[in-house]
């Protein structure tokens, strides 16, 4: 991706007030973490992922296209728990509160004994049970492998503030990505087993686990699992002074991961279009 085809740069061009805030943070002239999250980063994600959903057009996918998206999207879930564990270890000496939040997320994603199993186990099992689709062992496409590499490099960073911003980006897109994935698996279900939504019982459980505010797996009152992950990490940007988070580093990390994920979706979209030719 480059400024000519990046969705992030497209947003910055369309919303100059956010471009000004980004420049101000990186140059040390803008210091409000709350404004950065609420007025700039969260709206940027909403706008960017709205365009990603428009490009994917789940309701028009063919069976091979839908399967490709599902297989590639399964790969990051396979590794996210170990990334969270490594990120917690990387920051624990600098900000134990951030390490605690990352470990809480690690236990939810990776499975906590006596509670909900690992999310990847739930997801891959639901695909097999409801759709007969085996994603275990899927070898990722180059663009997916690059996304995994970029996260691996990020969680091993010696800059805790960069990890704080980067993992906020990872979690902040999770609701939008889950909703797109739900549309894709519904489309695949319609095409292959003539079922979608709540008719796909195991997948429906998986999506409700992530998105429903009152699901039994939600550990923060009034917030879904994903919403709690997002706000749990956003607080380290909102209260950067309290937690000694360096805002320019955090924003750098946020942009590194958001650009990586939007570039990944763009490449997957190109791959899907090529399958129709």
mmCIF file of C-alpha atoms in Angstrom:
data_model
loop_
_atom_site.group_PDB
_atom_site.id
_atom_site.type_symbol
_atom_site.label_atom_id
_atom_site.label_comp_id
_atom_site.label_asym_id
_atom_site.label_seq_id
_atom_site.Cartn_x
_atom_site.Cartn_y
_atom_site.Cartn_z
ATOM 1 C CA UNK A 1 0.000 0.000 0.000
ATOM 2 C CA UNK A 2 1.050 3.599 -0.561
ATOM 3 C CA UNK A 3 -0.665 6.992 -0.088
ATOM 4 C CA UNK A 4 -2.368 6.553 -3.480
ATOM 5 C CA UNK A 5 -4.185 3.303 -2.619
ATOM 6 C CA UNK A 6 -4.249 3.233 1.199
ATOM 7 C CA UNK A 7 -7.679 3.487 2.860
ATOM 8 C CA UNK A 8 -6.032 5.115 5.880
ATOM 9 C CA UNK A 9 -4.498 7.831 3.709
ATOM 10 C CA UNK A 10 -7.828 8.218 1.924
ATOM 11 C CA UNK A 11 -9.449 8.919 5.291
ATOM 12 C CA UNK A 12 -6.755 11.429 6.232
ATOM 13 C CA UNK A 13 -7.285 13.222 2.929
ATOM 14 C CA UNK A 14 -11.072 13.296 3.399
ATOM 15 C CA UNK A 15 -10.877 14.464 7.016
ATOM 16 C CA UNK A 16 -8.159 17.126 7.333
ATOM 17 C CA UNK A 17 -8.932 17.695 11.023
ATOM 18 C CA UNK A 18 -7.785 14.142 11.713
ATOM 19 C CA UNK A 19 -4.749 14.594 9.487
ATOM 20 C CA UNK A 20 -3.916 17.692 11.541
ATOM 21 C CA UNK A 21 -4.374 15.769 14.812
ATOM 22 C CA UNK A 22 -2.183 12.894 13.563
ATOM 23 C CA UNK A 23 0.529 15.331 12.544
ATOM 24 C CA UNK A 24 0.176 17.125 15.875
ATOM 25 C CA UNK A 25 0.549 13.922 17.906
ATOM 26 C CA UNK A 26 3.583 12.751 15.956
ATOM 27 C CA UNK A 27 5.187 16.189 16.299
ATOM 28 C CA UNK A 28 4.298 16.499 19.981
ATOM 29 C CA UNK A 29 1.805 19.370 19.603
ATOM 30 C CA UNK A 30 -1.452 17.494 20.401
ATOM 31 C CA UNK A 31 -1.785 15.750 23.740
ATOM 32 C CA UNK A 32 -5.418 14.741 24.338
ATOM 33 C CA UNK A 33 -5.714 10.961 24.366
ATOM 34 C CA UNK A 34 -9.496 11.138 24.736
ATOM 35 C CA UNK A 35 -9.855 13.358 21.675
ATOM 36 C CA UNK A 36 -7.455 11.149 19.740
ATOM 37 C CA UNK A 37 -9.580 8.048 20.410
ATOM 38 C CA UNK A 38 -13.094 9.528 20.219
ATOM 39 C CA UNK A 39 -12.738 12.176 17.503
ATOM 40 C CA UNK A 40 -10.138 10.609 15.251
ATOM 41 C CA UNK A 41 -9.144 6.925 15.644
ATOM 42 C CA UNK A 42 -12.575 5.383 16.288
ATOM 43 C CA UNK A 43 -14.245 7.338 13.422
ATOM 44 C CA UNK A 44 -11.331 6.411 11.148
ATOM 45 C CA UNK A 45 -11.899 2.717 11.820
ATOM 46 C CA UNK A 46 -15.655 3.025 11.227
ATOM 47 C CA UNK A 47 -15.083 4.762 7.884
ATOM 48 C CA UNK A 48 -12.322 2.434 6.685
ATOM 49 C CA UNK A 49 -14.170 -0.764 7.592
ATOM 50 C CA UNK A 50 -17.369 0.519 6.030
ATOM 51 C CA UNK A 51 -15.505 0.687 2.742
ATOM 52 C CA UNK A 52 -13.962 -2.730 3.285
ATOM 53 C CA UNK A 53 -17.445 -4.213 3.796
ATOM 54 C CA UNK A 54 -18.629 -2.485 0.609
ATOM 55 C CA UNK A 55 -15.730 -3.989 -1.332
ATOM 56 C CA UNK A 56 -16.226 -7.500 0.025
ATOM 57 C CA UNK A 57 -19.972 -7.459 -0.849
ATOM 58 C CA UNK A 58 -20.550 -10.705 1.039
ATOM 59 C CA UNK A 59 -24.036 -11.224 -0.416
ATOM 60 C CA UNK A 60 -22.565 -11.530 -3.920
ATOM 61 C CA UNK A 61 -19.618 -13.842 -3.217
ATOM 62 C CA UNK A 62 -19.293 -17.141 -5.021
ATOM 63 C CA UNK A 63 -18.633 -20.303 -3.006
ATOM 64 C CA UNK A 64 -14.860 -20.323 -3.783
ATOM 65 C CA UNK A 65 -14.567 -16.620 -2.960
ATOM 66 C CA UNK A 66 -16.386 -17.007 0.365
ATOM 67 C CA UNK A 67 -14.276 -20.050 1.246
ATOM 68 C CA UNK A 68 -11.082 -18.126 0.470
ATOM 69 C CA UNK A 69 -12.069 -15.275 2.793
ATOM 70 C CA UNK A 70 -13.051 -17.705 5.574
ATOM 71 C CA UNK A 71 -9.800 -19.667 5.301
ATOM 72 C CA UNK A 72 -7.604 -16.557 5.305
ATOM 73 C CA UNK A 73 -9.559 -14.891 8.118
ATOM 74 C CA UNK A 74 -9.131 -18.005 10.262
ATOM 75 C CA UNK A 75 -5.345 -17.650 10.321
ATOM 76 C CA UNK A 76 -5.029 -14.575 12.553
ATOM 77 C CA UNK A 77 -7.421 -16.105 15.101
ATOM 78 C CA UNK A 78 -5.053 -19.075 15.250
ATOM 79 C CA UNK A 79 -2.196 -16.874 16.492
ATOM 80 C CA UNK A 80 -3.883 -13.988 18.345
ATOM 81 C CA UNK A 81 -3.767 -15.605 21.793
ATOM 82 C CA UNK A 82 -0.016 -16.187 21.615
ATOM 83 C CA UNK A 83 0.503 -12.621 20.362
ATOM 84 C CA UNK A 84 -1.421 -11.273 23.360
ATOM 85 C CA UNK A 85 0.704 -13.402 25.711
ATOM 86 C CA UNK A 86 3.934 -12.148 24.150
ATOM 87 C CA UNK A 87 2.711 -8.536 24.178
ATOM 88 C CA UNK A 88 1.933 -8.813 27.912
ATOM 89 C CA UNK A 89 5.416 -10.143 28.591
ATOM 90 C CA UNK A 90 6.993 -7.362 26.514
ATOM 91 C CA UNK A 91 5.286 -4.545 28.467
ATOM 92 C CA UNK A 92 5.073 -5.976 32.012
ATOM 93 C CA UNK A 93 8.201 -4.239 33.289
ATOM 94 C CA UNK A 94 7.060 -0.854 31.991
ATOM 95 C CA UNK A 95 3.308 -0.871 32.559
ATOM 96 C CA UNK A 96 1.947 -3.773 34.642
ATOM 97 C CA UNK A 97 -1.596 -2.461 34.179
ATOM 98 C CA UNK A 98 -1.294 -2.824 30.404
ATOM 99 C CA UNK A 99 0.250 -6.285 30.851
ATOM 100 C CA UNK A 100 -2.721 -7.246 33.053
ATOM 101 C CA UNK A 101 -5.208 -6.108 30.397
ATOM 102 C CA UNK A 102 -3.361 -7.993 27.662
ATOM 103 C CA UNK A 103 -3.255 -11.142 29.814
ATOM 104 C CA UNK A 104 -7.001 -10.835 30.497
ATOM 105 C CA UNK A 105 -7.547 -10.737 26.748
ATOM 106 C CA UNK A 106 -5.108 -13.626 26.297
ATOM 107 C CA UNK A 107 -7.130 -15.814 28.667
ATOM 108 C CA UNK A 108 -10.377 -14.973 26.854
ATOM 109 C CA UNK A 109 -8.896 -15.567 23.402
ATOM 110 C CA UNK A 110 -6.716 -18.510 24.362
ATOM 111 C CA UNK A 111 -9.209 -20.239 26.644
ATOM 112 C CA UNK A 112 -9.465 -20.183 30.417
ATOM 113 C CA UNK A 113 -9.942 -23.439 32.305
ATOM 114 C CA UNK A 114 -13.462 -23.721 33.665
ATOM 115 C CA UNK A 115 -14.759 -20.971 31.386
ATOM 116 C CA UNK A 116 -14.969 -20.582 27.597
ATOM 117 C CA UNK A 117 -12.594 -22.630 25.374
ATOM 118 C CA UNK A 118 -10.082 -20.919 23.090
ATOM 119 C CA UNK A 119 -11.863 -18.782 20.530
ATOM 120 C CA UNK A 120 -9.920 -20.347 17.635
ATOM 121 C CA UNK A 121 -11.022 -23.799 18.796
ATOM 122 C CA UNK A 122 -14.637 -22.607 18.935
ATOM 123 C CA UNK A 123 -14.423 -20.953 15.528
ATOM 124 C CA UNK A 124 -12.644 -23.723 13.635
ATOM 125 C CA UNK A 125 -14.945 -26.295 15.244
ATOM 126 C CA UNK A 126 -18.043 -24.280 14.311
ATOM 127 C CA UNK A 127 -16.917 -24.060 10.677
ATOM 128 C CA UNK A 128 -16.451 -27.837 10.615
ATOM 129 C CA UNK A 129 -19.723 -28.634 12.405
ATOM 130 C CA UNK A 130 -21.989 -26.171 10.586
ATOM 131 C CA UNK A 131 -20.375 -25.907 7.155
ATOM 132 C CA UNK A 132 -18.140 -28.971 6.864
ATOM 133 C CA UNK A 133 -15.245 -26.579 6.269
ATOM 134 C CA UNK A 134 -11.809 -27.625 7.533
ATOM 135 C CA UNK A 135 -9.503 -24.631 8.139
ATOM 136 C CA UNK A 136 -7.115 -26.351 10.559
ATOM 137 C CA UNK A 137 -3.700 -26.471 8.933
ATOM 138 C CA UNK A 138 -4.638 -24.036 6.167
ATOM 139 C CA UNK A 139 -1.430 -22.551 4.739
ATOM 140 C CA UNK A 140 -1.979 -18.793 4.493
ATOM 141 C CA UNK A 141 -1.721 -16.709 1.359
ATOM 142 C CA UNK A 142 1.318 -14.384 1.231
ATOM 143 C CA UNK A 143 -0.688 -11.321 2.296
ATOM 144 C CA UNK A 144 -2.039 -13.176 5.345
ATOM 145 C CA UNK A 145 1.428 -14.432 6.261
ATOM 146 C CA UNK A 146 2.684 -10.831 6.056
ATOM 147 C CA UNK A 147 -0.052 -9.655 8.423
ATOM 148 C CA UNK A 148 0.929 -12.371 10.904
ATOM 149 C CA UNK A 149 4.608 -11.394 10.587
ATOM 150 C CA UNK A 150 3.848 -7.730 11.236
ATOM 151 C CA UNK A 151 2.001 -8.653 14.442
ATOM 152 C CA UNK A 152 4.826 -10.974 15.487
ATOM 153 C CA UNK A 153 7.366 -8.171 15.075
ATOM 154 C CA UNK A 154 5.093 -5.713 16.892
ATOM 155 C CA UNK A 155 4.527 -7.790 20.035
ATOM 156 C CA UNK A 156 8.276 -8.263 20.454
ATOM 157 C CA UNK A 157 8.958 -4.530 20.287
ATOM 158 C CA UNK A 158 11.127 -2.879 22.941
ATOM 159 C CA UNK A 159 8.658 0.074 22.891
ATOM 160 C CA UNK A 160 5.679 -0.612 25.214
ATOM 161 C CA UNK A 161 3.804 2.483 24.028
ATOM 162 C CA UNK A 162 3.995 1.249 20.444
ATOM 163 C CA UNK A 163 2.501 -2.076 21.569
ATOM 164 C CA UNK A 164 -0.275 -0.223 23.429
ATOM 165 C CA UNK A 165 -1.298 1.694 20.310
ATOM 166 C CA UNK A 166 -0.840 -1.234 17.965
ATOM 167 C CA UNK A 167 -2.922 -3.634 20.034
ATOM 168 C CA UNK A 168 -5.609 -0.992 20.409
ATOM 169 C CA UNK A 169 -5.792 -1.016 16.591
ATOM 170 C CA UNK A 170 -5.965 -4.818 16.509
ATOM 171 C CA UNK A 171 -8.843 -4.922 18.970
ATOM 172 C CA UNK A 172 -10.599 -1.784 17.740
ATOM 173 C CA UNK A 173 -11.335 -3.354 14.353
ATOM 174 C CA UNK A 174 -12.528 -6.643 15.861
ATOM 175 C CA UNK A 175 -16.264 -5.857 15.934
ATOM 176 C CA UNK A 176 -16.267 -4.632 12.324
ATOM 177 C CA UNK A 177 -14.232 -7.646 11.174
ATOM 178 C CA UNK A 178 -16.463 -10.091 13.053
ATOM 179 C CA UNK A 179 -19.572 -8.591 11.443
ATOM 180 C CA UNK A 180 -18.008 -8.894 7.961
ATOM 181 C CA UNK A 181 -16.952 -12.474 8.705
ATOM 182 C CA UNK A 182 -20.483 -13.302 9.895
ATOM 183 C CA UNK A 183 -21.868 -12.033 6.584
ATOM 184 C CA UNK A 184 -19.334 -14.160 4.675
ATOM 185 C CA UNK A 185 -20.058 -17.376 6.584
ATOM 186 C CA UNK A 186 -23.797 -16.742 6.179
ATOM 187 C CA UNK A 187 -23.231 -16.428 2.427
ATOM 188 C CA UNK A 188 -21.161 -19.634 2.372
ATOM 189 C CA UNK A 189 -23.884 -21.383 4.371
ATOM 190 C CA UNK A 190 -26.582 -20.246 1.939
ATOM 191 C CA UNK A 191 -24.565 -21.574 -1.004
ATOM 192 C CA UNK A 192 -23.471 -24.895 0.510
ATOM 193 C CA UNK A 193 -25.924 -26.097 3.171
ATOM 194 C CA UNK A 194 -28.909 -23.814 2.533
ATOM 195 C CA UNK A 195 -28.662 -22.272 6.006
ATOM 196 C CA UNK A 196 -27.545 -19.002 7.578
ATOM 197 C CA UNK A 197 -27.795 -16.938 10.765
ATOM 198 C CA UNK A 198 -29.179 -18.799 13.779
ATOM 199 C CA UNK A 199 -29.612 -21.934 11.630
ATOM 200 C CA UNK A 200 -25.825 -22.264 11.842
ATOM 201 C CA UNK A 201 -25.954 -22.941 15.573
ATOM 202 C CA UNK A 202 -22.264 -23.192 16.403
ATOM 203 C CA UNK A 203 -21.265 -20.168 14.350
ATOM 204 C CA UNK A 204 -24.195 -18.207 15.763
ATOM 205 C CA UNK A 205 -22.921 -18.983 19.288
ATOM 206 C CA UNK A 206 -19.420 -17.853 18.312
ATOM 207 C CA UNK A 207 -20.619 -14.542 16.902
ATOM 208 C CA UNK A 208 -22.962 -13.861 19.829
ATOM 209 C CA UNK A 209 -20.107 -14.625 22.217
ATOM 210 C CA UNK A 210 -18.118 -11.807 20.646
ATOM 211 C CA UNK A 211 -20.837 -9.270 19.903
ATOM 212 C CA UNK A 212 -23.667 -9.593 22.459
ATOM 213 C CA UNK A 213 -23.482 -7.272 25.470
ATOM 214 C CA UNK A 214 -25.312 -9.744 27.723
ATOM 215 C CA UNK A 215 -23.528 -12.960 26.683
ATOM 216 C CA UNK A 216 -22.410 -15.088 29.645
ATOM 217 C CA UNK A 217 -18.793 -14.897 28.423
ATOM 218 C CA UNK A 218 -18.742 -11.090 28.694
ATOM 219 C CA UNK A 219 -16.769 -10.121 31.804
ATOM 220 C CA UNK A 220 -17.414 -6.353 31.798
ATOM 221 C CA UNK A 221 -21.012 -5.373 32.577
ATOM 222 C CA UNK A 222 -22.815 -3.749 29.650
ATOM 223 C CA UNK A 223 -20.068 -4.569 27.144
ATOM 224 C CA UNK A 224 -19.610 -7.449 24.728
ATOM 225 C CA UNK A 225 -16.348 -9.386 24.850
ATOM 226 C CA UNK A 226 -14.985 -7.399 21.910
ATOM 227 C CA UNK A 227 -16.256 -4.021 23.157
ATOM 228 C CA UNK A 228 -14.561 -4.664 26.509
ATOM 229 C CA UNK A 229 -11.291 -5.519 24.762
ATOM 230 C CA UNK A 230 -11.478 -2.287 22.779
ATOM 231 C CA UNK A 231 -12.215 0.003 25.715
ATOM 232 C CA UNK A 232 -9.803 -1.891 27.958
ATOM 233 C CA UNK A 233 -6.926 -0.987 25.660
ATOM 234 C CA UNK A 234 -8.255 2.461 24.705
ATOM 235 C CA UNK A 235 -7.861 3.598 28.320
ATOM 236 C CA UNK A 236 -4.080 3.486 27.945
ATOM 237 C CA UNK A 237 -4.314 6.057 25.153
ATOM 238 C CA UNK A 238 -7.045 8.058 26.902
ATOM 239 C CA UNK A 239 -4.962 8.236 30.122
ATOM 240 C CA UNK A 240 -1.543 8.311 28.526
ATOM 241 C CA UNK A 241 -0.104 10.616 31.197
ATOM 242 C CA UNK A 242 -1.284 8.368 34.047
ATOM 243 C CA UNK A 243 0.218 5.238 32.501
ATOM 244 C CA UNK A 244 3.311 7.014 31.087
ATOM 245 C CA UNK A 245 2.347 6.042 27.550
ATOM 246 C CA UNK A 246 4.198 7.995 24.876
ATOM 247 C CA UNK A 247 1.411 9.172 22.543
ATOM 248 C CA UNK A 248 3.568 9.559 19.398
ATOM 249 C CA UNK A 249 4.816 5.982 19.814
ATOM 250 C CA UNK A 250 1.287 4.724 20.501
ATOM 251 C CA UNK A 251 -0.051 6.447 17.396
ATOM 252 C CA UNK A 252 2.835 5.068 15.355
ATOM 253 C CA UNK A 253 1.917 1.574 16.519
ATOM 254 C CA UNK A 254 -1.769 2.176 15.777
ATOM 255 C CA UNK A 255 -0.997 3.289 12.224
ATOM 256 C CA UNK A 256 1.413 0.391 11.619
ATOM 257 C CA UNK A 257 -1.233 -2.198 12.458
ATOM 258 C CA UNK A 258 -4.269 -0.429 10.977
ATOM 259 C CA UNK A 259 -2.418 0.063 7.687
ATOM 260 C CA UNK A 260 -1.352 -3.592 7.779
ATOM 261 C CA UNK A 261 -4.890 -4.845 8.306
ATOM 262 C CA UNK A 262 -6.511 -2.605 5.715
ATOM 263 C CA UNK A 263 -3.811 -3.510 3.181
ATOM 264 C CA UNK A 264 -4.501 -7.186 3.924
ATOM 265 C CA UNK A 265 -8.228 -6.743 3.229
ATOM 266 C CA UNK A 266 -7.417 -4.891 0.016
ATOM 267 C CA UNK A 267 -5.177 -7.736 -1.161
ATOM 268 C CA UNK A 268 -7.807 -10.343 -0.260
ATOM 269 C CA UNK A 269 -10.343 -8.347 -2.248
ATOM 270 C CA UNK A 270 -8.012 -8.359 -5.252
ATOM 271 C CA UNK A 271 -7.559 -12.116 -4.828
ATOM 272 C CA UNK A 272 -11.342 -12.605 -4.783
ATOM 273 C CA UNK A 273 -11.757 -10.527 -7.942
ATOM 274 C CA UNK A 274 -9.076 -12.580 -9.721
ATOM 275 C CA UNK A 275 -11.010 -15.757 -8.911
ATOM 276 C CA UNK A 276 -13.878 -14.505 -11.089
ATOM 277 C CA UNK A 277 -11.719 -14.022 -14.191
#
